[in-house]
Coordinates of C-alpha atoms and ligand atoms in Angstrom, one line a residue:
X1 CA -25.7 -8.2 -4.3
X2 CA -23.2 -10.6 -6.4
X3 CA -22.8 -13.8 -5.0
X4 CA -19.6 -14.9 -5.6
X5 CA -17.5 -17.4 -3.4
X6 CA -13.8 -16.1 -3.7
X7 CA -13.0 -14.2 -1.0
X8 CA -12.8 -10.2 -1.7
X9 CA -10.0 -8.5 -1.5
X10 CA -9.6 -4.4 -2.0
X11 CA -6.3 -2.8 -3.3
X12 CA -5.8 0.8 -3.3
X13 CA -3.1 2.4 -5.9
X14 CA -3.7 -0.9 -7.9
X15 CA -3.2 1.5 -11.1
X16 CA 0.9 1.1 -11.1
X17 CA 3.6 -0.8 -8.7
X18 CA 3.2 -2.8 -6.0
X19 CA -0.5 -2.2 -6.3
X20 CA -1.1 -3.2 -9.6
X21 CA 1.1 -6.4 -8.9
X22 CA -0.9 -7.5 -6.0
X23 CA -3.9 -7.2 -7.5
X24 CA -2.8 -9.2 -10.0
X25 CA -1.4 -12.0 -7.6
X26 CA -4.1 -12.1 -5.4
X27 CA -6.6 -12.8 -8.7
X28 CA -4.2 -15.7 -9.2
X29 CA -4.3 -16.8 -5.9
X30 CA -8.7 -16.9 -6.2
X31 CA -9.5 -13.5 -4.9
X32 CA -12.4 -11.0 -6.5
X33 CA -10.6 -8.0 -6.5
X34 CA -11.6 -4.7 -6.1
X35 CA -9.0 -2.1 -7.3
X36 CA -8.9 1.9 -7.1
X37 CA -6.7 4.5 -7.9
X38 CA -7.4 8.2 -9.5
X39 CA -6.2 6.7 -12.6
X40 CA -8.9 4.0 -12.9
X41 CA -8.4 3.6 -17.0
X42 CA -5.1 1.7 -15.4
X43 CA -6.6 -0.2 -13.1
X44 CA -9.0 -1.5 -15.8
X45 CA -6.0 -2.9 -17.6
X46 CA -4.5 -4.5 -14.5
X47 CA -7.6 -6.0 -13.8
X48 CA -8.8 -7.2 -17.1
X49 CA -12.2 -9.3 -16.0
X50 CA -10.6 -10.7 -12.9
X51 CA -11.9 -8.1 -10.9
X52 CA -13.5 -4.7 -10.7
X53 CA -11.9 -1.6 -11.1
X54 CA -13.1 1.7 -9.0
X55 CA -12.3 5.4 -9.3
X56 CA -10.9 6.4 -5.9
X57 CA -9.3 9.0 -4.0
X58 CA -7.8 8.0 -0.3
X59 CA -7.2 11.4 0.2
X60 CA -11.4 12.2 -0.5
X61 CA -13.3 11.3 2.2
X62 CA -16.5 11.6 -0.4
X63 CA -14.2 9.2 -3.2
X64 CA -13.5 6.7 -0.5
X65 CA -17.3 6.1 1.1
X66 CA -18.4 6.5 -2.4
X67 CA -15.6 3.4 -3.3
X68 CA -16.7 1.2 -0.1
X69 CA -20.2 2.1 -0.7
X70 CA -20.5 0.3 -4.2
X71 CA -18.5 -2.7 -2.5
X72 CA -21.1 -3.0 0.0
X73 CA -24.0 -3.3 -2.0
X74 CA -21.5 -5.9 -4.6
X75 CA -20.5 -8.1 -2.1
X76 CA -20.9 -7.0 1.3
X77 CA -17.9 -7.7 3.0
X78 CA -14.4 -7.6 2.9
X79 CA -11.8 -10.2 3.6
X80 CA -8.7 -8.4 2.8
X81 CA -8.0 -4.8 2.5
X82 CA -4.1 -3.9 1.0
X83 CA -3.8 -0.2 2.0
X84 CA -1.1 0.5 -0.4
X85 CA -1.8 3.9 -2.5
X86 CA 0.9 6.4 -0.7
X87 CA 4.8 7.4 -2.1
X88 CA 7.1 10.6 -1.7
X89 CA 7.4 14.0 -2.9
X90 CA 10.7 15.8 -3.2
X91 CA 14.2 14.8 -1.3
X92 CA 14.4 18.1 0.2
X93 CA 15.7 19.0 3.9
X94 CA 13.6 19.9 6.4
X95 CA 15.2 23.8 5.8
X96 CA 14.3 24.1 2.0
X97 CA 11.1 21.6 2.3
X98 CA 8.3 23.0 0.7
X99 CA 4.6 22.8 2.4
X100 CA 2.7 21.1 -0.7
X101 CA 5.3 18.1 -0.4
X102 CA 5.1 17.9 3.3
X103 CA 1.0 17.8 3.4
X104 CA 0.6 15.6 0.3
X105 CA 2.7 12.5 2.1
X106 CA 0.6 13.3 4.8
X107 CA -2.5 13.2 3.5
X108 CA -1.9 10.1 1.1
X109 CA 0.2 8.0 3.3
X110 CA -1.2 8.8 6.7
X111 CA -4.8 10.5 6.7
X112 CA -5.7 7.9 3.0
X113 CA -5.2 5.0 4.7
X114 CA -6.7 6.1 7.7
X115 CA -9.6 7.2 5.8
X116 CA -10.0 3.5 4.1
X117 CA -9.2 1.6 7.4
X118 CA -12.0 3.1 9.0
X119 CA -14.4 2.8 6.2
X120 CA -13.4 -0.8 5.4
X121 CA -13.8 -1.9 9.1
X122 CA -17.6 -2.7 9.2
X123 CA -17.1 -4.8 5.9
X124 CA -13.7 -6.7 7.2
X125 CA -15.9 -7.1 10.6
X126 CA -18.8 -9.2 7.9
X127 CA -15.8 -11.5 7.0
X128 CA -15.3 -14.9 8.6
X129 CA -11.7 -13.7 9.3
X130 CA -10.7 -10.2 7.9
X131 CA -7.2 -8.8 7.1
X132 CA -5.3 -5.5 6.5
X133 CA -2.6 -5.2 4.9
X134 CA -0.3 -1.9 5.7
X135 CA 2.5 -1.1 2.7
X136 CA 5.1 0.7 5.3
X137 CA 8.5 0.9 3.9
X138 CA 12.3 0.8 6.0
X139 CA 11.5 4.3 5.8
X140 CA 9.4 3.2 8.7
X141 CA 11.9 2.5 11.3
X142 CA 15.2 4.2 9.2
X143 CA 15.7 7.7 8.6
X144 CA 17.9 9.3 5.5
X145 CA 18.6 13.2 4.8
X146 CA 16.3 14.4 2.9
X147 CA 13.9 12.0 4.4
X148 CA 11.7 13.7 6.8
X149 CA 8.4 14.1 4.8
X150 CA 8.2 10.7 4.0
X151 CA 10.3 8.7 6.9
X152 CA 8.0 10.5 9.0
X153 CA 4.3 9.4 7.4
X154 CA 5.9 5.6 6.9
X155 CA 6.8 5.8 11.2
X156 CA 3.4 7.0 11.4
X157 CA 1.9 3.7 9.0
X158 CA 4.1 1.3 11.4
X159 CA 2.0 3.2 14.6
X160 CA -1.4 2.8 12.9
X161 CA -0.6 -0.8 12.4
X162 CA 0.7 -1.2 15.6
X163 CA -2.6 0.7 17.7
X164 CA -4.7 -1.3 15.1
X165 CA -3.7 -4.2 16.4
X166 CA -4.8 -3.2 20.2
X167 CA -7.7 -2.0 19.2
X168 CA -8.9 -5.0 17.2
X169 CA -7.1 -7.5 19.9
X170 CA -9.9 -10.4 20.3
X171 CA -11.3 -10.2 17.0
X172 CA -10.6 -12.2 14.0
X173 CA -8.9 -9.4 11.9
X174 CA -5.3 -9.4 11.3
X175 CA -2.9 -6.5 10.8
X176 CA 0.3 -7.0 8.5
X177 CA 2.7 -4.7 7.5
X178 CA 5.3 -4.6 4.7
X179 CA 7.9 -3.2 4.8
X180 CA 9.9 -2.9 1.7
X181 CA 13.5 -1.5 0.7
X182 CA 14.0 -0.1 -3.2
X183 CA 11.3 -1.3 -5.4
X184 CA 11.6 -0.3 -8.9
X185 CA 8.0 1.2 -9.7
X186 CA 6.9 4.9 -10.6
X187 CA 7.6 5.7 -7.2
X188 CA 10.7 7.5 -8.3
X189 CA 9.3 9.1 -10.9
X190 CA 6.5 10.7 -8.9
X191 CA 9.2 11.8 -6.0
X192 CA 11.1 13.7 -8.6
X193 CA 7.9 15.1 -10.1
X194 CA 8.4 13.2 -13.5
X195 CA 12.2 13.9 -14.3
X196 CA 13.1 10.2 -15.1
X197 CA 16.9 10.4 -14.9
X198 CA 17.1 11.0 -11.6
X199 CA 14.4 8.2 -11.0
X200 CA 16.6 5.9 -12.8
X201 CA 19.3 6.7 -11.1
X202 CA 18.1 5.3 -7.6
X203 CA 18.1 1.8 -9.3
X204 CA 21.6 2.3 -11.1
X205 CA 24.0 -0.5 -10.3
X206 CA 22.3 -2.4 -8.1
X207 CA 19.3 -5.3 -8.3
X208 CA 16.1 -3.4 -7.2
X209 CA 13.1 -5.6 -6.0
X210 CA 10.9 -5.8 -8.0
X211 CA 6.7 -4.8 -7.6
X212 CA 5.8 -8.5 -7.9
X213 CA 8.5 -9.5 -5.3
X214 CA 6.3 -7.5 -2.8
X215 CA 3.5 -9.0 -4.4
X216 CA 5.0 -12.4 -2.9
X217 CA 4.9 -11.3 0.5
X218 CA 1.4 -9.9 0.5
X219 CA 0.4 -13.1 -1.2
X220 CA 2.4 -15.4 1.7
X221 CA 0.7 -12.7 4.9
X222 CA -2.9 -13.4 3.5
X223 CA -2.8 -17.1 2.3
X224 CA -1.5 -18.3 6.1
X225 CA -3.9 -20.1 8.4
X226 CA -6.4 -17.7 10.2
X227 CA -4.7 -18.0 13.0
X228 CA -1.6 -16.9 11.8
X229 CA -0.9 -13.1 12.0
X230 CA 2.5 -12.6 10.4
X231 CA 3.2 -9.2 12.0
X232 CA 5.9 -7.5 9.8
X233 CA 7.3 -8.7 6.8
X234 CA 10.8 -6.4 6.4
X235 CA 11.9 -7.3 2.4
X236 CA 14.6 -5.7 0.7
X237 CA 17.5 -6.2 -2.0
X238 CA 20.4 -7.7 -1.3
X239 CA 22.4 -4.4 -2.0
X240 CA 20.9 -2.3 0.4
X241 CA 21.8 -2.6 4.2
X242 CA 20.4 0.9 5.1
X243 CA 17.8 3.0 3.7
X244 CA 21.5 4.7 2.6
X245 CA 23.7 2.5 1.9
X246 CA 23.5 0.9 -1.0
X247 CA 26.2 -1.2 -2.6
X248 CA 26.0 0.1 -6.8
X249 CA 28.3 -1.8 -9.2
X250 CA 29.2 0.8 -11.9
Ligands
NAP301 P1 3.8 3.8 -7.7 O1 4.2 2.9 -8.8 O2 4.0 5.3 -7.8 O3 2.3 3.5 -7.2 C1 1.6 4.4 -6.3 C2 0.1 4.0 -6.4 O4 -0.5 4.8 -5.4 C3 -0.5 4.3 -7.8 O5 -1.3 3.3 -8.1 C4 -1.3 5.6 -7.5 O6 -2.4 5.6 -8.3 C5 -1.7 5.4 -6.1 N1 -2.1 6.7 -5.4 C6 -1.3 7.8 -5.2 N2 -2.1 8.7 -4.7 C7 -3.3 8.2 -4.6 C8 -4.6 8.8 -4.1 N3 -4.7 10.0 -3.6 N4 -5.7 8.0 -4.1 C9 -5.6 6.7 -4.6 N5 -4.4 6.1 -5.1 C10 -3.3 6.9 -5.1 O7 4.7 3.4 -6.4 P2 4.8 2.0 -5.6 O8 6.3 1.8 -5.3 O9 4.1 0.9 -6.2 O10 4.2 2.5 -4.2 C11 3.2 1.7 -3.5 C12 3.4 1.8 -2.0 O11 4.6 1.2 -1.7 C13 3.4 3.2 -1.5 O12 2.7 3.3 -0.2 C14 4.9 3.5 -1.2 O13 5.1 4.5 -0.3 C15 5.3 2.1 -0.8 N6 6.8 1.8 -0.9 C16 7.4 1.9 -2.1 C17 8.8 1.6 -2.2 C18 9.6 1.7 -3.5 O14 10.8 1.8 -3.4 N7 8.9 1.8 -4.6 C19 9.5 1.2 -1.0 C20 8.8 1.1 0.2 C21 7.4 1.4 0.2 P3 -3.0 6.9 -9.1 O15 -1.9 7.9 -9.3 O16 -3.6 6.3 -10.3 O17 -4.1 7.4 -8.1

């Protein structure tokens, strides 16, 4: 086992975004990290020889114990897990949906972050004080047409975090979600299956936040006192009120 004596902290979808900005934050801020994605070439290059880059699929459930296997026998524990690896498919309503969209948010944002909660547990539970961190989105708790896939799996994110909570009540694990508003990344690009103008225009006229502003608030959540859970951190730019309305300056 490594002996190392920076607290470990795993990151799933570190190969782009958010992901890849919180892993690089947290090494900053004196974390080991431990990074997957599919695309773990990526994560290599986020990752550089601050931490250690894994091939992993959340939606596998043979990638996943396979990924929290080899951090066992590294380190042993775990002190923060950032469940981030999820996004959209498609913009479709629920009459001209198609199946393939509807079950892929599914099983990356809901069942993938199931999957890594419950094999992370025993590790966080060999941690002095053990944290997850749940990337929700507004999509969350708001709804927009066109929506339903995704606003659906991000409601379910907000009720995993939530029944986490209950169920982990009197030990020394914390649950945090984030929730963010428009965050320029490839998340875009992925929902419109690689056709980049209409990714771009979701961030037309207007400020989008940035993947290291998130990277703030994950960094603020986990570098509180033990004893401080911050529940919910809601974060979004200053020219969206509503998941649809969005004040654009053309
Ligand atoms: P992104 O740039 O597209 O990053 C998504 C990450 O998820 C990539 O690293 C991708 O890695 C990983 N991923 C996807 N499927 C995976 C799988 N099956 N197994 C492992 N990793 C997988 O988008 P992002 O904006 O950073 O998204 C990060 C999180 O923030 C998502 O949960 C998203 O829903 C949420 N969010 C985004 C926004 C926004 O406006 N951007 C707003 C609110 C919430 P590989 O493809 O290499 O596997």
């Amino acid at each position: 086992m490594a002996v190392t004596n920076r607290p470990i902290a795993v990151v799933t979808g570190a190969s782009s975004g958010i992901g890849a900005a919180s892993a690089r934050a947290l090494a900053k801020h004196g974390y080991t990290v431990v990074g997957g994605a599919r695309r773990v070439d990526r994560v290599k290059t986020v990752l550089g020889t601050s931490g250690l880059a894994l091939e992993l699929d959340v939606t596998e459930r043979e990638s996943v114990d396979r990924f929290v296997d080899e951090i066992n026998k590294r380190y042993g524990h775990v002190d923060v897990l950032i469940n981030n690896a999820g996004g959209a498919l498609g913009l479709a309503s629920v009459a001209d949906a198609n199946d393939d969209d509807w079950t892929g948010m599914w099983k990356v944002n809901v069942f993938g972050l199931m999957l890594m909660t419950r094999a992370c547990l025993p590790l966080l539970r060999q941690a002095e004080h053990g944290h997850i961190v749940n990337i929700g989105s507004i999509a969350g708790f708001e709804t927009y047409k066109g929506g339903a896939g995704y606003t659906a799996v991000k409601h379910a994110v907000r009720a995993i975090s939530r029944t986490l909570r209950l169920e982990l009540n009197g030990e020394p694990i914390r649950v945090t979600e984030i929730a963010p508003g428009l965050v320029e990344t490839e998340f875009s690009i992925v929902r419109f299956k690689g056709d980049r103008d209409a990714a771009k225009a979701v961030y037309t006229g207007l400020k989008p936040l940035t993947a290291e502003d998130v990277a703030d608030c994950i960094v603020f959540a986990v570098t509180r006192p033990p004893h401080v859970d911050i529940d919910e951190i809601v974060v979004r730019p200053v020219a969206q009120a509503t998941t649809f309305q969005v004040s654009r300056k053309t």
